[in-house]
Structures are given as C-alpha cells and as structure tokens.
C-alpha cells in the first residue's frame, strides 16, 4: 500500500511565518477595530487562521465573528500579503530545498498533499510568491476546517477519494509544536522542519530537519518517521 506525506506550508515550505503573523495581526486590527499591540494569540487553543479569527473576535470584542467580517478579514489579509510582497519579495522566500522537493518525494513513491493552517487564498499566494509550485496537489486549509487535526483528516480523505485506496503510512511534515501534537492525536508519523527544532523535539518529535535541502534525507526521514511520543503542552 502507498504512503502519504502531508506538508504544512508556512515555515515548512515557505519562509513566511514572520510576514504572515505581521499581516494577520494588521488585518485583525483593521477589521475588528482593535489596537494591533493588544492582539495576542499565545493562549489560543487552535493555531489556524479560522480558529484564531474566531478566538480573537471573542477575546478582543466579546462576541462572535460574523460571516461578513470573516470574508473582509480574509480579503484584507491577502491584500496585505500582496502589498508586502510587492515591497519586499525577500520576505517570501522558500525554505531551502523546498522548490522541487514535492516532486522528488512523489518520484520516490509517496503520495503528497498540503495541509495548512492558513486560509486557501493566502496559502496559494505564498506558495506562488516563494516559487513552490504545486498546482496539481490536493490542498486542505483553514478554509475547510478550524483545527489542524480536522484539516489533516480532510487532506487525507481527499487523497483517498482521489486514489480510491487507503494508505498504510501517513506522515505529517510541519514546523511547530502544534503540528507535533496533531500527529500524536491522529496517530501519524511526524517530520519536523525549520527553526523550531527544540520546541518540536520537546513536544515529542523524533525526526527534525533544519531544511529540505538534502532531498534524500527528506525521503529517509519520511520512511523512518514515528508517531511522536505524547507530551504535555508547554
């Protein structure tokens, strides 16, 4: 039976965590009419764009976000990302080795899909801006669900339906402790990528790569990845 790799985007394929956080914070401040300095999501239970939008509206405004506000927030966020890219395209670089790595993993016999905590319009823009092209891949995002676990499940189900077969091995590839915790909950293997290695290892990850530059090492990590050891969130 084939294996499936589910790749996150921000911090995993694109080096966009900083500009993404900045633009998201500014968009929330604009749409919810709150000071940007007061926006803090460190205590939020779920780190996806959809979940954060709802949580921040509840905590900053004391009410539920409306569908109209959510639409305006997404549009404002994507506008700000495009604006920043026009001014400073180097804030949208790929993670080293990301361009071409998805095709390499597929050529090694893996099915590949994207499962991101970002909204679909912003996720696709960042992939394009970073030169990480994946037009034919299944994508699940915060436009589909609130939590990363649900998003990963949707991505997996879409590939299963497309392939008309189940997968013996599923591995999440991400860059943050919440990605590790999602793998634990789902019972998937996990490979970490990027600068938050210590936090991912502390959360239970066993395989963490600094980047995607060594493609053979990426495939080896996928083939040897284990389900993370469940540990309490810090």
Backbone as CSV, one residue per row, in Angstrom:
resi,resn,N_x,N_y,N_z,CA_x,CA_y,CA_z,C_x,C_y,C_z
1,UNK,0.850,-1.200,0.000,0.000,0.000,0.000,0.880,1.243,0.000
2,UNK,0.459,2.313,-0.688,1.291,3.511,-0.788,1.293,4.307,0.513
3,UNK,2.230,5.233,0.591,2.354,6.111,1.748,2.002,7.539,1.351
4,UNK,1.559,8.326,2.345,1.113,9.689,2.104,1.879,10.649,3.001
5,UNK,2.419,11.716,2.417,3.077,12.788,3.167,2.212,14.037,3.086
6,UNK,1.865,14.592,4.245,1.071,15.812,4.331,1.977,16.961,4.762
7,UNK,2.239,17.898,3.858,3.144,19.011,4.140,2.378,20.252,4.578
8,UNK,2.825,20.860,5.665,2.399,22.206,6.039,3.037,23.190,5.052
9,UNK,2.655,24.463,5.131,3.214,25.449,4.204,4.113,26.454,4.926
10,UNK,3.538,27.350,5.739,4.338,28.378,6.414,5.382,27.745,7.331
11,UNK,6.649,28.095,7.132,7.713,27.578,7.972,8.199,26.209,7.555
12,UNK,7.443,25.528,6.707,7.809,24.188,6.240,8.256,24.230,4.782
13,UNK,7.459,24.842,3.933,7.803,25.021,2.522,8.173,26.471,2.205
14,UNK,7.543,27.416,2.898,7.803,28.840,2.648,8.279,29.504,3.929
15,UNK,9.276,30.366,3.811,9.827,31.062,4.979,9.016,32.336,5.223
16,UNK,7.753,32.145,5.583,6.802,33.258,5.636,6.136,33.431,7.005
17,UNK,6.644,32.776,8.032,5.989,32.897,9.329,5.929,34.343,9.817
18,UNK,7.033,35.067,9.671,7.084,36.436,10.210,6.137,37.372,9.465
19,UNK,6.199,37.351,8.138,5.337,38.261,7.375,3.877,37.835,7.491
20,UNK,3.632,36.544,7.622,2.268,36.050,7.794,1.688,36.554,9.114
21,UNK,2.438,36.417,10.202,1.963,36.900,11.506,1.711,38.408,11.473
22,UNK,2.627,39.135,10.858,2.507,40.593,10.792,1.242,41.015,10.042
23,UNK,1.029,40.420,8.886,-0.138,40.793,8.078,-1.435,40.332,8.729
24,UNK,-1.415,39.176,9.364,-2.612,38.695,10.045,-2.973,39.637,11.190
25,UNK,-1.983,40.044,11.958,-2.219,40.956,13.076,-2.795,42.290,12.571
26,UNK,-2.229,42.809,11.506,-2.705,44.080,10.951,-4.132,43.945,10.412
27,UNK,-4.416,42.822,9.750,-5.762,42.611,9.208,-6.787,42.514,10.327
28,UNK,-6.452,41.799,11.396,-7.359,41.691,12.543,-7.600,43.067,13.158
29,UNK,-6.531,43.845,13.309,-6.675,45.191,13.873,-7.585,46.052,13.008
30,UNK,-7.438,45.944,11.707,-8.246,46.758,10.785,-9.718,46.356,10.820
31,UNK,-9.993,45.072,10.752,-11.377,44.600,10.624,-12.110,44.620,11.963
32,UNK,-11.439,44.284,13.044,-12.088,44.266,14.352,-11.967,45.598,15.093
33,UNK,-11.221,46.541,14.492,-11.057,47.880,15.086,-10.490,47.804,16.503
34,UNK,-9.387,47.064,16.631,-8.695,46.964,17.913,-7.227,47.317,17.695
35,UNK,-6.517,47.796,18.729,-5.101,48.123,18.563,-4.274,46.876,18.239
36,UNK,-3.408,46.997,17.262,-2.582,45.849,16.876,-1.743,45.352,18.044
37,UNK,-1.303,46.269,18.908,-0.453,45.892,20.038,-1.187,45.015,21.046
38,UNK,-2.515,45.063,21.033,-3.288,44.282,22.007,-3.594,42.869,21.518
39,UNK,-3.226,42.565,20.291,-3.571,41.264,19.707,-2.529,40.224,20.096
40,UNK,-2.961,39.240,20.852,-2.074,38.196,21.355,-2.820,36.861,21.288
41,UNK,-2.277,35.913,20.544,-2.950,34.621,20.422,-2.150,33.489,21.090
42,UNK,-1.263,33.853,22.013,-0.436,32.829,22.653,-1.255,31.835,23.468
43,UNK,-2.444,32.222,23.921,-3.288,31.318,24.702,-4.389,30.656,23.873
44,UNK,-4.391,30.891,22.573,-5.449,30.327,21.730,-5.328,28.802,21.689
45,UNK,-6.453,28.096,21.729,-6.394,26.628,21.753,-6.023,26.006,20.414
46,UNK,-6.303,26.710,19.306,-6.007,26.167,17.977,-5.336,27.243,17.138
47,UNK,-4.194,26.877,16.510,-3.431,27.835,15.718,-3.708,27.606,14.237
48,UNK,-4.858,28.061,13.789,-5.187,28.148,12.368,-5.823,29.508,12.144
49,UNK,-5.817,29.977,10.917,-6.385,31.295,10.643,-7.862,31.373,11.032
50,UNK,-8.623,30.348,10.714,-10.053,30.374,11.020,-10.304,30.359,12.523
51,UNK,-9.599,29.485,13.230,-9.789,29.394,14.674,-9.323,30.664,15.365
52,UNK,-8.192,31.229,14.913,-7.687,32.453,15.533,-8.622,33.625,15.288
53,UNK,-9.186,33.727,14.091,-10.123,34.818,13.799,-11.304,34.774,14.756
54,UNK,-11.842,33.601,14.962,-12.984,33.464,15.874,-12.585,33.732,17.324
55,UNK,-11.444,33.192,17.734,-10.990,33.352,19.114,-10.657,34.811,19.413
56,UNK,-10.000,35.485,18.481,-9.630,36.884,18.699,-10.854,37.796,18.732
57,UNK,-11.847,37.500,17.916,-13.073,38.299,17.967,-13.750,38.111,19.327
58,UNK,-13.754,36.901,19.836,-14.353,36.639,21.153,-13.575,37.336,22.262
59,UNK,-12.244,37.253,22.220,-11.442,37.797,23.314,-11.266,39.313,23.220
60,UNK,-11.156,39.836,22.001,-10.926,41.276,21.838,-12.220,42.082,21.765
61,UNK,-13.278,41.458,21.227,-14.533,42.181,21.004,-15.687,41.648,21.842
62,UNK,-15.504,40.506,22.477,-16.543,39.935,23.326,-17.745,39.408,22.582
63,UNK,-17.540,38.955,21.348,-18.665,38.450,20.553,-18.143,37.509,19.480
64,UNK,-19.083,36.893,18.756,-18.724,36.004,17.657,-18.455,36.811,16.383
65,UNK,-17.521,36.340,15.588,-17.252,36.976,14.304,-18.409,36.697,13.346
66,UNK,-18.753,37.655,12.511,-19.818,37.461,11.537,-19.235,36.941,10.223
67,UNK,-20.040,36.268,9.407,-19.540,35.797,8.104,-18.992,36.937,7.251
68,UNK,-19.641,38.096,7.310,-19.174,39.243,6.537,-17.802,39.703,7.011
69,UNK,-17.622,39.756,8.327,-16.321,40.149,8.868,-15.244,39.150,8.470
70,UNK,-15.576,37.880,8.488,-14.605,36.848,8.139,-14.173,36.997,6.678
71,UNK,-15.121,37.256,5.802,-14.788,37.471,4.393,-13.886,38.697,4.222
72,UNK,-14.236,39.775,4.924,-13.435,41.000,4.829,-12.049,40.799,5.424
73,UNK,-11.966,40.003,6.488,-10.671,39.728,7.108,-9.767,38.954,6.149
74,UNK,-10.309,37.946,5.506,-9.518,37.164,4.548,-9.035,38.058,3.403
75,UNK,-9.939,38.859,2.864,-9.566,39.745,1.747,-8.503,40.753,2.168
76,UNK,-8.659,41.304,3.371,-7.685,42.283,3.866,-6.330,41.623,4.086
77,UNK,-6.341,40.442,4.646,-5.111,39.702,4.906,-4.354,39.423,3.606
78,UNK,-5.049,38.925,2.601,-4.397,38.626,1.322,-3.897,39.920,0.672
79,UNK,-4.679,40.990,0.774,-4.238,42.287,0.234,-2.933,42.726,0.889
80,UNK,-2.833,42.595,2.198,-1.623,42.998,2.901,-0.436,42.125,2.516
81,UNK,-0.660,40.832,2.350,0.418,39.949,1.900,0.923,40.373,0.520
82,UNK,0.008,40.641,-0.378,0.399,41.069,-1.725,1.159,42.399,-1.672
83,UNK,0.701,43.273,-0.813,1.348,44.572,-0.645,2.779,44.402,-0.139
84,UNK,2.950,43.549,0.879,4.293,43.310,1.423,5.186,42.657,0.381
85,UNK,4.631,41.733,-0.418,5.434,41.059,-1.440,5.929,42.051,-2.485
86,UNK,5.077,42.995,-2.860,5.476,43.995,-3.846,6.622,44.866,-3.329
87,UNK,6.636,45.101,-2.023,7.661,45.959,-1.416,8.920,45.166,-1.070
88,UNK,8.736,43.972,-0.524,9.867,43.193,-0.018,9.694,41.712,-0.356
89,UNK,9.931,41.331,-1.608,9.734,39.932,-2.005,10.622,38.949,-1.245
90,UNK,11.727,39.414,-0.665,12.611,38.509,0.066,11.983,38.021,1.364
91,UNK,10.850,38.586,1.747,10.143,38.075,2.925,9.288,36.858,2.574
92,UNK,9.320,36.461,1.313,8.518,35.332,0.832,9.400,34.268,0.174
93,UNK,10.579,34.057,0.740,11.486,33.066,0.181,11.016,31.656,0.527
94,UNK,11.406,30.678,-0.283,11.116,29.284,0.077,12.071,28.827,1.168
95,UNK,11.652,27.856,1.950,12.591,27.138,2.809,13.622,26.477,1.900
96,UNK,14.856,26.482,2.312,15.915,25.913,1.477,15.541,24.497,1.046
97,UNK,15.578,24.274,-0.264,15.285,22.958,-0.825,13.831,22.724,-1.166
98,UNK,12.942,23.665,-0.761,11.512,23.434,-0.987,11.130,23.372,-2.465
99,UNK,11.632,24.285,-3.319,11.276,24.160,-4.730,11.765,22.818,-5.290
100,UNK,10.857,22.032,-5.753,11.206,20.734,-6.316,11.139,19.568,-5.352
101,UNK,11.062,19.837,-4.039,11.091,18.721,-3.100,9.816,17.880,-3.172
102,UNK,8.681,18.523,-3.442,7.429,17.765,-3.510,7.455,16.796,-4.685
103,UNK,7.977,17.250,-5.818,8.095,16.364,-6.981,9.077,15.224,-6.687
104,UNK,10.145,15.528,-5.960,11.130,14.496,-5.613,10.510,13.429,-4.720
105,UNK,9.743,13.874,-3.729,9.101,12.928,-2.816,8.094,12.060,-3.570
106,UNK,7.373,12.667,-4.495,6.423,11.897,-5.294,7.154,10.876,-6.172
107,UNK,8.282,11.289,-6.736,9.051,10.374,-7.583,9.616,9.208,-6.783
108,UNK,9.776,9.428,-5.467,10.264,8.358,-4.590,9.151,7.394,-4.190
109,UNK,7.937,7.616,-4.698,6.846,6.682,-4.470,5.806,7.123,-3.467
110,UNK,5.942,8.322,-2.942,4.982,8.836,-1.969,3.881,9.623,-2.649
111,UNK,2.669,9.528,-2.101,1.631,10.484,-2.459,1.853,11.710,-1.589
112,UNK,1.553,12.887,-2.108,1.818,14.137,-1.394,0.583,15.014,-1.427
113,UNK,0.276,15.652,-0.314,-0.795,16.645,-0.234,-0.350,17.756,0.710
114,UNK,-1.061,18.867,0.656,-0.759,20.002,1.526,-1.874,20.155,2.557
115,UNK,-1.487,20.362,3.804,-2.446,20.571,4.887,-1.955,21.766,5.694
116,UNK,-2.589,22.910,5.509,-2.104,24.151,6.098,-3.116,24.776,7.042
117,UNK,-2.607,25.412,8.085,-3.470,26.155,8.994,-3.842,27.515,8.469
118,UNK,-3.357,27.876,7.295,-3.728,29.144,6.672,-4.972,28.999,5.820
119,UNK,-5.576,30.122,5.480,-6.702,30.111,4.555,-6.196,29.794,3.151
120,UNK,-7.046,29.223,2.318,-6.615,28.802,0.990,-6.092,29.959,0.134
121,UNK,-6.775,31.106,0.040,-6.256,32.168,-0.835,-4.866,32.650,-0.424
122,UNK,-4.626,32.803,0.871,-3.309,33.263,1.318,-2.265,32.163,1.148
123,UNK,-2.657,30.911,1.381,-1.720,29.802,1.228,-1.236,29.683,-0.215
124,UNK,-2.159,29.746,-1.156,-1.777,29.630,-2.567,-0.911,30.807,-3.003
125,UNK,-1.208,31.998,-2.494,-0.382,33.159,-2.841,1.047,32.987,-2.334
126,UNK,1.204,32.520,-1.094,2.549,32.364,-0.532,3.339,31.293,-1.274
127,UNK,2.691,30.209,-1.661,3.374,29.193,-2.462,3.857,29.776,-3.782
128,UNK,2.987,30.531,-4.423,3.358,31.142,-5.707,4.485,32.146,-5.525
129,UNK,4.366,32.980,-4.493,5.378,34.013,-4.254,6.748,33.395,-3.960
130,UNK,6.754,32.255,-3.276,8.008,31.593,-2.909,8.544,30.687,-4.009
131,UNK,7.785,30.515,-5.086,8.237,29.658,-6.173,8.134,28.179,-5.868
132,UNK,7.217,27.828,-4.976,6.967,26.417,-4.660,5.668,26.023,-5.351
133,UNK,5.792,25.489,-6.544,4.619,25.250,-7.377,4.043,23.859,-7.116
134,UNK,2.765,23.818,-6.824,2.106,22.538,-6.562,0.675,22.580,-7.073
135,UNK,0.483,22.900,-8.371,-0.873,23.143,-8.874,-1.763,21.913,-8.910
136,UNK,-1.158,20.716,-8.948,-1.977,19.511,-9.081,-2.125,18.752,-7.771
137,UNK,-1.659,19.329,-6.665,-1.739,18.631,-5.385,-3.053,18.924,-4.667
138,UNK,-3.516,17.947,-3.918,-4.641,18.160,-3.015,-4.205,19.129,-1.922
139,UNK,-5.077,20.091,-1.606,-4.808,21.056,-0.541,-6.012,21.102,0.392
140,UNK,-5.755,21.004,1.692,-6.773,21.284,2.706,-6.245,22.411,3.562
141,UNK,-7.139,23.282,4.006,-6.708,24.506,4.664,-7.702,24.945,5.730
142,UNK,-7.399,26.093,6.348,-8.314,26.670,7.329,-9.595,27.182,6.680
143,UNK,-9.644,27.183,5.370,-10.911,27.470,4.681,-11.861,26.276,4.769
144,UNK,-11.320,25.113,5.127,-12.116,23.881,5.215,-12.535,23.526,6.638
145,UNK,-11.727,23.897,7.625,-11.976,23.462,9.000,-11.249,24.368,9.974
146,UNK,-11.572,24.217,11.258,-10.993,25.082,12.289,-9.670,24.563,12.839
147,UNK,-9.520,23.256,12.984,-8.348,22.716,13.664,-7.407,22.026,12.692
148,UNK,-6.157,21.928,13.094,-5.165,21.273,12.246,-5.436,19.776,12.103
149,UNK,-5.970,19.180,13.150,-6.330,17.762,13.055,-7.395,17.562,11.987
150,UNK,-8.432,18.393,12.014,-9.501,18.279,11.012,-8.964,18.543,9.611
151,UNK,-8.087,19.529,9.488,-7.528,19.875,8.182,-6.723,18.704,7.618
152,UNK,-5.895,18.082,8.455,-5.116,16.925,8.010,-6.032,15.770,7.618
153,UNK,-7.087,15.558,8.382,-8.034,14.489,8.049,-8.713,14.750,6.710
154,UNK,-9.067,15.996,6.446,-9.707,16.345,5.180,-8.745,16.117,4.017
155,UNK,-7.489,16.549,4.195,-6.496,16.332,3.138,-6.347,14.853,2.842
156,UNK,-6.235,14.060,3.897,-6.077,12.605,3.728,-7.290,12.019,3.019
157,UNK,-8.486,12.400,3.449,-9.705,11.851,2.842,-9.810,12.214,1.365
158,UNK,-9.409,13.420,1.026,-9.463,13.841,-0.380,-8.517,13.014,-1.243
159,UNK,-7.343,12.712,-0.709,-6.411,11.884,-1.480,-6.924,10.453,-1.574
160,UNK,-7.489,9.953,-0.487,-8.065,8.596,-0.508,-9.153,8.507,-1.573
161,UNK,-10.016,9.505,-1.621,-11.089,9.506,-2.620,-10.529,9.613,-4.031
162,UNK,-9.483,10.409,-4.181,-8.865,10.585,-5.496,-8.182,9.305,-5.961
163,UNK,-7.486,8.651,-5.034,-6.713,7.452,-5.362,-7.550,6.181,-5.313
164,UNK,-8.694,6.250,-4.609,-9.536,5.074,-4.402,-8.775,3.957,-3.705
165,UNK,-7.981,4.356,-2.702,-7.247,3.382,-1.900,-6.871,4.016,-0.566
166,UNK,-6.610,3.179,0.423,-6.175,3.653,1.733,-4.642,3.738,1.764
167,UNK,-4.127,4.323,2.840,-2.681,4.476,2.982,-2.198,3.734,4.223
168,UNK,-1.162,2.958,4.029,-0.585,2.196,5.132,0.197,3.097,6.063
169,UNK,0.780,4.148,5.499,1.653,5.042,6.274,1.324,6.492,5.930
170,UNK,1.093,7.317,6.943,0.822,8.737,6.753,1.777,9.513,7.656
171,UNK,2.439,10.516,7.092,3.397,11.321,7.843,3.069,12.799,7.660
172,UNK,2.967,13.512,8.775,2.831,14.961,8.751,4.215,15.591,8.712
173,UNK,4.372,16.635,7.915,5.621,17.393,7.865,5.285,18.830,8.256
174,UNK,5.816,19.279,9.388,5.462,20.604,9.895,6.621,21.273,10.589
175,UNK,6.346,22.437,11.167,7.442,23.240,11.731,7.189,23.722,13.151
176,UNK,6.140,23.232,13.821,5.800,23.796,15.119,5.282,22.727,16.080
177,UNK,5.305,23.008,17.382,4.816,22.035,18.355,3.368,21.622,18.122
178,UNK,2.519,22.552,17.645,1.120,22.174,17.400,0.998,21.162,16.267
179,UNK,1.959,21.165,15.351,1.966,20.137,14.312,2.304,18.773,14.915
180,UNK,3.242,18.778,15.860,3.595,17.530,16.547,2.378,16.979,17.291
181,UNK,1.676,17.858,18.017,0.509,17.418,18.784,-0.593,16.888,17.869
182,UNK,-0.720,17.480,16.693,-1.704,16.971,15.729,-1.346,15.556,15.291
183,UNK,-0.054,15.329,15.035,0.385,13.982,14.632,0.105,12.968,15.738
184,UNK,0.327,13.378,16.990,0.033,12.489,18.110,-1.448,12.121,18.117
185,UNK,-2.308,13.122,17.992,-3.752,12.880,18.044,-4.223,12.008,16.885
186,UNK,-3.625,12.204,15.730,-4.039,11.456,14.546,-3.391,10.075,14.453
187,UNK,-2.301,9.886,15.178,-1.568,8.630,15.050,-0.740,8.570,13.782
188,UNK,-0.291,9.746,13.295,0.534,9.825,12.093,2.003,9.970,12.498
189,UNK,2.897,9.543,11.618,4.301,9.854,11.802,4.524,11.345,11.660
190,UNK,5.677,11.826,12.130,5.943,13.265,12.056,7.395,13.517,11.697
191,UNK,7.582,14.493,10.783,8.908,15.015,10.459,8.861,16.519,10.648
192,UNK,9.766,17.039,11.473,9.843,18.481,11.692,10.817,19.131,10.728
193,UNK,10.534,20.387,10.402,11.410,21.163,9.525,11.535,22.575,10.103
194,UNK,12.743,23.115,10.104,12.880,24.530,10.385,13.479,24.903,11.722
195,UNK,13.225,26.163,12.101,13.958,26.793,13.199,13.452,26.403,14.584
196,UNK,12.260,25.810,14.672,11.729,25.492,15.994,12.023,24.051,16.395
197,UNK,13.226,23.596,16.068,13.598,22.200,16.322,13.485,21.853,17.802
198,UNK,14.005,22.702,18.667,13.994,22.393,20.100,12.568,22.240,20.608
199,UNK,11.678,23.129,20.177,10.284,23.061,20.626,9.600,21.812,20.097
200,UNK,9.901,21.428,18.867,9.288,20.221,18.304,9.809,18.967,18.996
201,UNK,11.102,18.936,19.276,11.657,17.792,19.988,11.068,17.694,21.391
202,UNK,10.905,18.831,22.045,10.309,18.846,23.383,8.865,18.371,23.356
203,UNK,8.183,18.616,22.227,6.787,18.183,22.097,6.659,16.703,21.756
204,UNK,7.789,16.048,21.441,7.746,14.613,21.184,8.239,14.169,19.830
205,UNK,8.632,15.104,18.961,9.136,14.720,17.636,10.459,13.971,17.764
206,UNK,10.682,13.034,16.861,11.949,12.303,16.860,12.808,12.618,15.645
207,UNK,12.178,13.133,14.572,12.918,13.471,13.350,12.677,14.920,13.007
208,UNK,13.747,15.747,13.036,13.644,17.164,12.704,14.787,17.529,11.766
209,UNK,14.460,18.142,10.638,15.437,18.594,9.654,15.550,20.109,9.708
210,UNK,16.744,20.634,9.489,16.911,22.085,9.503,16.244,22.728,8.291
211,UNK,16.212,22.006,7.173,15.572,22.493,5.954,15.315,21.296,5.047
212,UNK,15.000,21.571,3.783,14.668,20.495,2.837,15.725,20.349,1.754
213,UNK,16.926,20.866,2.036,17.973,20.889,1.030,18.503,19.524,0.639
214,UNK,18.559,18.606,1.579,19.036,17.247,1.300,17.807,16.386,1.029
215,UNK,17.476,16.204,-0.225,16.224,15.526,-0.577,16.232,14.055,-0.198
216,UNK,17.388,13.424,-0.309,17.464,12.028,0.118,17.197,11.919,1.620
217,UNK,17.663,12.906,2.382,17.412,12.913,3.823,15.934,13.138,4.117
218,UNK,15.266,13.925,3.285,13.829,14.147,3.452,13.075,12.828,3.285
219,UNK,13.380,12.104,2.225,12.706,10.830,1.984,13.037,9.834,3.081
220,UNK,14.290,9.803,3.505,14.667,8.903,4.598,13.910,9.243,5.877
221,UNK,13.746,10.543,6.154,13.009,10.960,7.350,11.558,10.518,7.260
222,UNK,10.968,10.642,6.082,9.588,10.202,5.899,9.464,8.695,6.128
223,UNK,10.428,7.939,5.613,10.361,6.479,5.702,10.609,5.974,7.119
224,UNK,11.305,6.758,7.929,11.653,6.302,9.282,10.906,7.058,10.376
225,UNK,10.068,8.017,9.999,9.353,8.819,10.991,8.431,7.955,11.838
226,UNK,8.355,8.285,13.112,7.477,7.568,14.040,6.414,8.517,14.561
227,UNK,5.369,7.944,15.134,4.352,8.755,15.809,5.019,9.398,17.017
228,UNK,4.910,10.714,17.187,5.572,11.368,18.321,5.079,10.829,19.656
229,UNK,5.963,10.865,20.628,5.588,10.490,21.992,4.748,11.629,22.583
230,UNK,3.566,11.307,23.039,2.665,12.323,23.575,3.275,12.957,24.815
231,UNK,3.332,14.309,24.830,3.845,15.033,25.983,2.940,16.208,26.265
232,UNK,2.857,16.666,27.509,2.012,17.804,27.824,2.452,19.047,27.075
233,UNK,1.469,19.857,26.640,1.807,21.121,26.002,2.480,22.035,27.007
234,UNK,3.498,22.770,26.523,4.226,23.683,27.415,3.342,24.855,27.817
